[in-house]
Amino acid sequence: MLMKRLGWMFLAIGLSLAACAPNNVKEEKSWEKYFSKYKVEGTFMLFNNSQGEFKVYNLERAKQRFLPASTFKILNALVGLHTGAIKDTGMVIPWDGVTRQSPSWNQDLSMAQAFKLSAVPYFQEVARRIGKPTMQLWLDSIKYGNMKISRIDTFWLDNSLLISPDEELGFVKKLYFDQLPFAKTTMKSVRDVMLMEKTPKYELSYKTGWGNNGAKKIGWIVGWIEENRHPSFFVLNIETEDPNFDIAKNRMDILRSILTDAGYFKGEM
């Protein structure tokens, strides 16, 4: 019962670590090896909702704020759908003809395609259609990170908007449980596009992100894994100065290694 009450308290306060009972958070130092393997700094948070078990590697980093990069597409999509800037997940925005580094972006894309391909130009256009005053209203209402906007189409990439792994975890947990101030159909639409893997044993839903802070690359994966209708919420945050670091591959390797270590992917949680 205590764990259940704590779970709902997390929803109310954004899963603030400062408010957690010390015995509810276990520092999992054994996960350090997965970060050392790739020579990165980082943190990993895992909250098993049904068991009330909360494990964290690198607790101090979990409370620090970083640019959200493409993890902001979760909120961008929610606001876009709510305001009508995105009609539905099938809404296509035509390619603007600018050739970009990622070939998959150089085409007309629907919202669902753009989300799964993490197409920055699509969601930059969505942000422009939402507009700065409306976007600011929603950042303030949800208390998303430090709630700062610079340019409307770059603020989640240029180190204006910052959010901590702890805050990211609270945000996706609220999304899962329909605890954000959007229509349930809107939240379900975003949850649906976050579903990346579906097997008989588990469903894995997440959004990735990576961006630059000076010479440092910041990488994210935020979401949940669900087995037997029991969700566990996770946030991976990593940092490297290696210009040749394969962030897309390596962050996923770290995520899957830690979740496997913790007993997931077997359909037994």
Short mmCIF file of C-alpha atoms in Angstrom, two decimals:
data_model
loop_
_atom_site.label_atom_id
_atom_site.label_comp_id
_atom_site.label_asym_id
_atom_site.label_seq_id
_atom_site.Cartn_x
_atom_site.Cartn_y
_atom_site.Cartn_z
CA MET A 1 0.00 0.00 0.00
CA LEU A 2 2.84 2.38 0.83
CA MET A 3 4.48 1.73 -2.54
CA LYS A 4 1.17 2.33 -4.29
CA ARG A 5 0.75 5.67 -2.54
CA LEU A 6 4.32 6.59 -3.39
CA GLY A 7 3.65 5.72 -7.03
CA TRP A 8 0.78 8.17 -7.19
CA MET A 9 2.81 10.74 -5.30
CA PHE A 10 5.43 10.50 -8.06
CA LEU A 11 2.74 11.40 -10.57
CA ALA A 12 1.76 14.45 -8.57
CA ILE A 13 5.28 15.77 -8.13
CA GLY A 14 6.89 14.71 -11.39
CA LEU A 15 8.74 11.81 -9.78
CA SER A 16 10.99 14.18 -7.85
CA LEU A 17 13.86 12.20 -6.38
CA ALA A 18 14.19 14.71 -3.57
CA ALA A 19 10.76 13.68 -2.30
CA CYS A 20 11.33 9.92 -2.53
CA ALA A 21 11.75 7.92 0.60
CA PRO A 22 15.43 6.89 0.68
CA ASN A 23 14.56 3.20 1.00
CA ASN A 24 12.44 3.39 -2.18
CA VAL A 25 15.41 4.23 -4.44
CA LYS A 26 18.13 1.66 -4.93
CA GLU A 27 21.39 2.83 -6.44
CA GLU A 28 22.34 0.10 -8.90
CA LYS A 29 26.11 0.51 -9.14
CA SER A 30 26.47 -2.77 -11.02
CA TRP A 31 25.11 -1.04 -14.15
CA GLU A 32 28.28 1.05 -14.35
CA LYS A 33 29.90 -1.63 -16.52
CA TYR A 34 27.51 -0.91 -19.39
CA PHE A 35 28.62 2.74 -19.46
CA SER A 36 32.30 1.90 -18.97
CA LYS A 37 32.17 -0.45 -21.96
CA TYR A 38 31.49 2.53 -24.24
CA LYS A 39 33.53 5.05 -22.23
CA VAL A 40 30.55 7.33 -21.61
CA GLU A 41 29.16 9.24 -18.67
CA GLY A 42 25.53 8.56 -18.03
CA THR A 43 22.61 7.58 -15.88
CA PHE A 44 19.85 4.99 -16.07
CA MET A 45 16.57 5.05 -14.18
CA LEU A 46 14.15 2.12 -14.01
CA PHE A 47 10.83 2.19 -12.18
CA ASN A 48 8.86 -1.06 -12.00
CA ASN A 49 5.36 0.26 -11.42
CA SER A 50 3.70 -2.98 -10.30
CA GLN A 51 6.42 -3.79 -7.75
CA GLY A 52 7.13 -0.20 -6.72
CA GLU A 53 10.82 -0.88 -7.31
CA PHE A 54 12.95 2.10 -8.31
CA LYS A 55 16.57 1.54 -9.41
CA VAL A 56 18.97 4.25 -10.49
CA TYR A 57 22.55 4.29 -11.71
CA ASN A 58 24.29 7.64 -11.08
CA LEU A 59 21.70 9.35 -8.93
CA GLU A 60 23.36 12.77 -9.09
CA ARG A 61 23.30 12.90 -12.89
CA ALA A 62 19.65 11.83 -12.87
CA LYS A 63 18.81 15.18 -11.23
CA GLN A 64 20.84 17.32 -13.68
CA ARG A 65 19.20 18.99 -16.67
CA PHE A 66 20.25 18.54 -20.30
CA LEU A 67 18.78 19.50 -23.66
CA PRO A 68 15.95 17.05 -24.44
CA ALA A 69 16.79 16.86 -28.15
CA SER A 70 14.29 14.65 -30.00
CA THR A 71 12.71 13.29 -26.83
CA PHE A 72 10.84 16.62 -26.97
CA LYS A 73 8.93 15.21 -29.95
CA ILE A 74 6.69 13.48 -27.40
CA LEU A 75 5.42 16.79 -26.04
CA ASN A 76 5.58 18.47 -29.45
CA ALA A 77 3.28 15.74 -30.80
CA LEU A 78 0.88 16.05 -27.87
CA VAL A 79 0.56 19.81 -28.24
CA GLY A 80 0.38 19.52 -32.02
CA LEU A 81 -2.50 17.06 -31.87
CA HIS A 82 -4.27 19.00 -29.13
CA THR A 83 -4.12 22.33 -30.98
CA GLY A 84 -4.83 20.94 -34.44
CA ALA A 85 -1.36 21.76 -35.76
CA ILE A 86 -1.28 18.00 -36.37
CA LYS A 87 -4.63 16.75 -37.66
CA ASP A 88 -3.85 13.11 -36.87
CA THR A 89 -0.89 10.72 -36.96
CA GLY A 90 -1.40 10.27 -40.71
CA MET A 91 -1.05 13.99 -41.49
CA VAL A 92 1.62 14.52 -44.15
CA ILE A 93 3.88 17.55 -44.29
CA PRO A 94 5.53 17.80 -47.74
CA TRP A 95 9.30 17.75 -47.96
CA ASP A 96 10.64 21.29 -48.31
CA GLY A 97 13.19 20.21 -50.89
CA VAL A 98 16.21 20.83 -48.64
CA THR A 99 18.57 17.84 -48.74
CA ARG A 100 19.60 16.87 -45.22
CA GLN A 101 22.16 14.44 -43.81
CA SER A 102 19.57 11.80 -42.97
CA PRO A 103 18.21 10.51 -46.34
CA SER A 104 15.01 9.23 -44.71
CA TRP A 105 14.03 12.83 -43.92
CA ASN A 106 14.22 13.92 -47.56
CA GLN A 107 10.67 12.97 -48.47
CA ASP A 108 7.04 13.72 -47.65
CA LEU A 109 6.34 12.26 -44.21
CA SER A 110 3.30 11.55 -42.07
CA MET A 111 3.43 12.35 -38.37
CA ALA A 112 3.78 8.66 -37.48
CA GLN A 113 6.62 8.21 -39.97
CA ALA A 114 8.35 11.40 -38.83
CA PHE A 115 8.15 10.32 -35.18
CA LYS A 116 9.65 6.89 -35.83
CA LEU A 117 12.35 8.36 -38.11
CA SER A 118 12.92 11.19 -35.61
CA ALA A 119 12.63 13.67 -38.47
CA VAL A 120 13.58 17.06 -37.05
CA PRO A 121 12.27 19.17 -39.98
CA TYR A 122 8.73 17.76 -39.62
CA PHE A 123 8.49 18.65 -35.95
CA GLN A 124 10.16 22.03 -36.50
CA GLU A 125 7.28 22.85 -38.84
CA VAL A 126 4.80 21.55 -36.25
CA ALA A 127 6.35 23.85 -33.64
CA ARG A 128 6.11 26.83 -36.00
CA ARG A 129 2.43 26.07 -36.60
CA ILE A 130 1.81 25.81 -32.85
CA GLY A 131 3.54 29.14 -32.26
CA LYS A 132 5.65 30.39 -29.39
CA PRO A 133 2.87 31.74 -27.09
CA THR A 134 0.88 28.48 -27.22
CA MET A 135 3.98 26.32 -26.84
CA GLN A 136 5.09 28.38 -23.86
CA LEU A 137 1.67 27.95 -22.27
CA TRP A 138 1.98 24.18 -22.46
CA LEU A 139 5.56 24.08 -21.22
CA ASP A 140 4.48 26.15 -18.23
CA SER A 141 1.33 24.12 -17.60
CA ILE A 142 3.17 20.80 -17.59
CA LYS A 143 6.30 22.29 -15.98
CA TYR A 144 8.47 20.61 -18.57
CA GLY A 145 12.07 21.06 -17.45
CA ASN A 146 13.17 24.68 -17.19
CA MET A 147 10.35 25.71 -19.59
CA LYS A 148 12.60 28.04 -21.66
CA ILE A 149 12.03 28.81 -25.34
CA SER A 150 14.46 30.63 -27.61
CA ARG A 151 13.54 30.26 -31.29
CA ILE A 152 10.32 28.33 -31.71
CA ASP A 153 11.86 25.78 -34.09
CA THR A 154 15.18 25.12 -32.29
CA PHE A 155 14.66 25.61 -28.55
CA TRP A 156 14.76 21.89 -27.70
CA LEU A 157 18.02 21.50 -29.64
CA ASP A 158 20.02 24.65 -28.78
CA ASN A 159 20.36 24.21 -25.00
CA SER A 160 17.59 26.69 -24.18
CA LEU A 161 15.12 24.05 -22.99
CA LEU A 162 16.66 21.69 -20.45
CA ILE A 163 15.19 18.71 -18.61
CA SER A 164 16.54 16.14 -16.16
CA PRO A 165 16.30 12.35 -16.55
CA ASP A 166 14.19 12.39 -13.38
CA GLU A 167 11.74 14.83 -14.97
CA GLU A 168 11.67 12.83 -18.20
CA LEU A 169 10.71 9.71 -16.26
CA GLY A 170 7.88 11.50 -14.49
CA PHE A 171 6.63 12.87 -17.81
CA VAL A 172 6.42 9.53 -19.65
CA LYS A 173 4.86 7.92 -16.59
CA LYS A 174 2.10 10.52 -16.65
CA LEU A 175 1.64 9.96 -20.38
CA TYR A 176 1.21 6.23 -19.88
CA PHE A 177 -1.42 6.69 -17.17
CA ASP A 178 -3.36 9.47 -18.97
CA GLN A 179 -2.30 11.94 -16.27
CA LEU A 180 -1.32 14.80 -18.63
CA PRO A 181 -3.79 17.61 -19.44
CA PHE A 182 -4.66 16.34 -22.91
CA ALA A 183 -7.55 14.30 -24.27
CA LYS A 184 -7.14 10.57 -23.71
CA THR A 185 -7.37 10.01 -27.47
CA THR A 186 -4.47 12.42 -27.97
CA MET A 187 -2.31 10.64 -25.40
CA LYS A 188 -3.18 7.25 -26.88
CA SER A 189 -2.17 8.46 -30.35
CA VAL A 190 1.25 9.46 -29.04
CA ARG A 191 1.65 6.23 -27.08
CA ASP A 192 0.81 4.34 -30.27
CA VAL A 193 3.58 6.02 -32.29
CA MET A 194 6.03 5.42 -29.43
CA LEU A 195 5.52 1.64 -29.71
CA MET A 196 8.69 0.40 -31.42
CA GLU A 197 8.69 -3.33 -30.65
CA LYS A 198 5.76 -5.66 -30.05
CA THR A 199 6.27 -9.36 -29.36
CA PRO A 200 4.25 -12.03 -27.50
CA LYS A 201 6.52 -11.47 -24.49
CA TYR A 202 6.86 -7.68 -24.30
CA GLU A 203 6.08 -4.30 -25.82
CA LEU A 204 8.83 -1.68 -25.94
CA SER A 205 7.82 1.97 -26.35
CA TYR A 206 10.30 4.83 -26.44
CA LYS A 207 11.66 7.97 -28.03
CA THR A 208 15.32 8.54 -28.70
CA GLY A 209 17.20 11.80 -28.81
CA TRP A 210 20.66 13.16 -29.36
CA GLY A 211 22.10 16.65 -29.46
CA ASN A 212 25.21 18.71 -28.89
CA ASN A 213 26.35 20.72 -25.90
CA GLY A 214 29.61 22.20 -27.07
CA ALA A 215 32.00 19.33 -27.73
CA LYS A 216 29.73 16.91 -25.89
CA LYS A 217 27.11 14.69 -27.47
CA ILE A 218 24.05 14.04 -25.30
CA GLY A 219 22.03 10.90 -25.99
CA TRP A 220 18.63 9.79 -24.65
CA ILE A 221 16.14 6.96 -24.72
CA VAL A 222 12.96 7.48 -22.69
CA GLY A 223 9.88 5.27 -22.46
CA TRP A 224 8.61 2.02 -20.98
CA ILE A 225 8.63 -1.73 -21.39
CA GLU A 226 5.41 -3.61 -20.74
CA GLU A 227 5.11 -7.31 -19.89
CA ASN A 228 1.84 -8.95 -18.85
CA ARG A 229 0.26 -5.48 -18.81
CA HIS A 230 2.80 -4.37 -16.20
CA PRO A 231 4.75 -1.26 -17.27
CA SER A 232 8.24 -0.35 -16.17
CA PHE A 233 9.46 3.15 -17.03
CA PHE A 234 13.03 3.94 -17.99
CA VAL A 235 15.32 6.79 -18.94
CA LEU A 236 18.80 6.43 -20.39
CA ASN A 237 20.99 9.52 -20.63
CA ILE A 238 24.58 9.40 -21.90
CA GLU A 239 27.33 11.87 -22.72
CA THR A 240 30.49 11.58 -24.80
CA GLU A 241 33.09 13.81 -26.44
CA ASP A 242 34.13 11.13 -28.94
CA PRO A 243 33.27 12.50 -32.41
CA ASN A 244 33.19 8.97 -33.84
CA PHE A 245 30.85 7.55 -31.20
CA ASP A 246 27.95 5.66 -32.79
CA ILE A 247 25.28 7.10 -30.56
CA ALA A 248 22.32 5.44 -32.31
CA LYS A 249 23.73 1.93 -31.96
CA ASN A 250 25.47 2.24 -28.63
CA ARG A 251 22.66 3.84 -26.66
CA MET A 252 20.35 1.02 -27.76
CA ASP A 253 22.96 -1.57 -26.80
CA ILE A 254 23.19 -0.03 -23.32
CA LEU A 255 19.41 0.07 -22.94
CA ARG A 256 18.91 -3.54 -23.99
CA SER A 257 21.82 -4.76 -21.88
CA ILE A 258 20.49 -3.12 -18.72
CA LEU A 259 16.91 -4.25 -19.28
CA THR A 260 18.14 -7.79 -19.94
CA ASP A 261 20.25 -7.63 -16.79
CA ALA A 262 17.14 -6.54 -14.88
CA GLY A 263 15.15 -9.57 -16.12
CA TYR A 264 13.13 -8.09 -18.98
CA PHE A 265 12.32 -9.40 -22.48
CA LYS A 266 11.28 -12.80 -21.09
CA GLY A 267 7.61 -12.01 -20.50
CA GLU A 268 7.98 -12.77 -16.81
CA MET A 269 7.71 -9.30 -15.22
#
